């Protein structure tokens, strides 16, 4: 497997944060979504109960994952679907390509799917001469700009409407300087309508697949998934194996949590159920993809990360994500859950992500399926130290701190030196760009004496 | 009941008045409190960096030193959370010393609220005040209700502060967003950390607050660093200082 370039989150975040205006606007936009989520969550009296229930269902599912997947395969096949299994991204892409080749397809329409993004399907198909059109509006914008999504629910959240206007002017011929969302959306609709009509195969993701029935559900707000699979005769649905849930009745729990957590809506505009191909002339293919999920399942401290229903709430709430932007994570799934998932794939490349977190714990409290995200990030830090991936300078400073804290007299002395040097050294020597703390902050004003000295002088019996 | 005061390392060295205020407060309330000699740090910097081996001896020292007392009180939510929720990594589940220390270590406001159950305080603080909720106090110790979680909870820090006379409350729009300190995070991710801190201060200032009060001095150290760098007209104080009747240095009492 080719190794990825090392992602250094602080460096990547630097450019984003430096643009103060954009950072604030990005932060406000996502905070607005989180506030809507709070209102919705607060309006469901049994919200916390639902979270516990969802978490329990997921724990059960992941424990018996193999059984539920075979049950799903049996039931889906009985409904007339063809089920494929892919061990990794490459196999997934080959399976999709083979189906397209079998139907001599040159054009596909694809609704939002983080899995195909994870597998790099678009590039793969384009390299094989197939035109891919993302039909989710945000994804289409990102696709036209040759970027990647920066958020799993709001793929174009990092782009302003003025910038969308420029992109559409260039690619769709809209008026120059136009930034009215209504006008731009209309233009995108017209453009996509033609693409829908020309699409020969529809590819979609899957939100929930139900073992008991062999059916699956796709949630969208734009109805693009329905349109994308209603016109072509062939529908390919790609899903990670963790998208399975055991029973039809479990679906209600997740549907109630998903849209509320994601965008603060009570429910997505379209919640479409698919049970086999729609008529005898049509085909339905379901590709079940592992791509590292079984590996994650084998690690007890990170297993709960498979509960994730990709609502994006942890991103919206994360104060670091809001200020550093999704691209600073260099991963399909950014934010807190992305920082847990990415290092499981490649700990060396993604070693800075578990540290891109102040451990505030907001993600853990917001997560509808109760993944202990900030504790998993902490667990990752331990693991990185075990794997010798923490930079030497940091290791050494922690070793030094440990020695200091084990020796009260040394600690007292070092504290004295620190306080005195802060007092006596010129400001420029303690506050300069080599001292990261002081780039944006003043150091504390040193007191005359430490508490332990004060106590010895004033309270010793 | 013998009560030991645990004063975290940076309070001891840089904010002794917070420690003195905590001590005076407990003494005034009639608590038999001592400051055990030889204490340093709970080990949080190492633990949060993932350096478990470097943290272990520090955690063991801590437990040995404090196991002799009935109760341990600490004027820091984050260090209390370290002992209560993260020391499990370093001790056997059934270690009696560890379990005693774990179960009997309290954050200061939590101790006043849950253990002493104080009902009144003879203290004035005629100022415009806003609370900075520390993340560890809130989401690890559950000292109050976090805005993400829908479980109703009492706000222990506010309840205790409400016993002080004359406070005029100001409310920032984001009730409990992280200030961006996060220990070594502030150094690792300096840009994001500073941006978070500036936003936090701006939110408190625009609420009309003159004194930003918190139960965690580490958040305040970071926020104060920004306040002083940017000469922002707001002051920070630890909750212990307010509870014992210290006055802000730069702000004059506001007319109520
Ligand atoms: S980790 Fe939780 S909050 Fe984050 S996307 Fe997954 S389900 Fe949503």
Coordinates of N, CA and C in Angstrom, one line a residue, chain A residues 45 138 150 211 224 363 400:
Chain A
X45 N -38.4 14.8 24.4 CA -38.1 14.6 25.8 C -37.2 13.3 26.1
X138 N -24.1 20.5 -3.0 CA -22.8 20.8 -2.4 C -21.7 20.0 -3.1
X150 N -15.4 19.2 2.4 CA -14.8 19.5 3.7 C -15.6 19.1 4.9
X211 N -31.0 -5.8 8.2 CA -30.7 -7.2 8.0 C -32.0 -8.0 7.9
X224 N -32.2 14.0 -4.7 CA -31.3 13.7 -5.9 C -31.1 12.2 -6.0
X363 N -17.9 16.8 21.6 CA -18.2 15.8 20.5 C -18.8 14.6 21.2
X400 N 11.0 15.1 31.1 CA 11.5 16.1 32.0 C 10.5 16.5 33.0

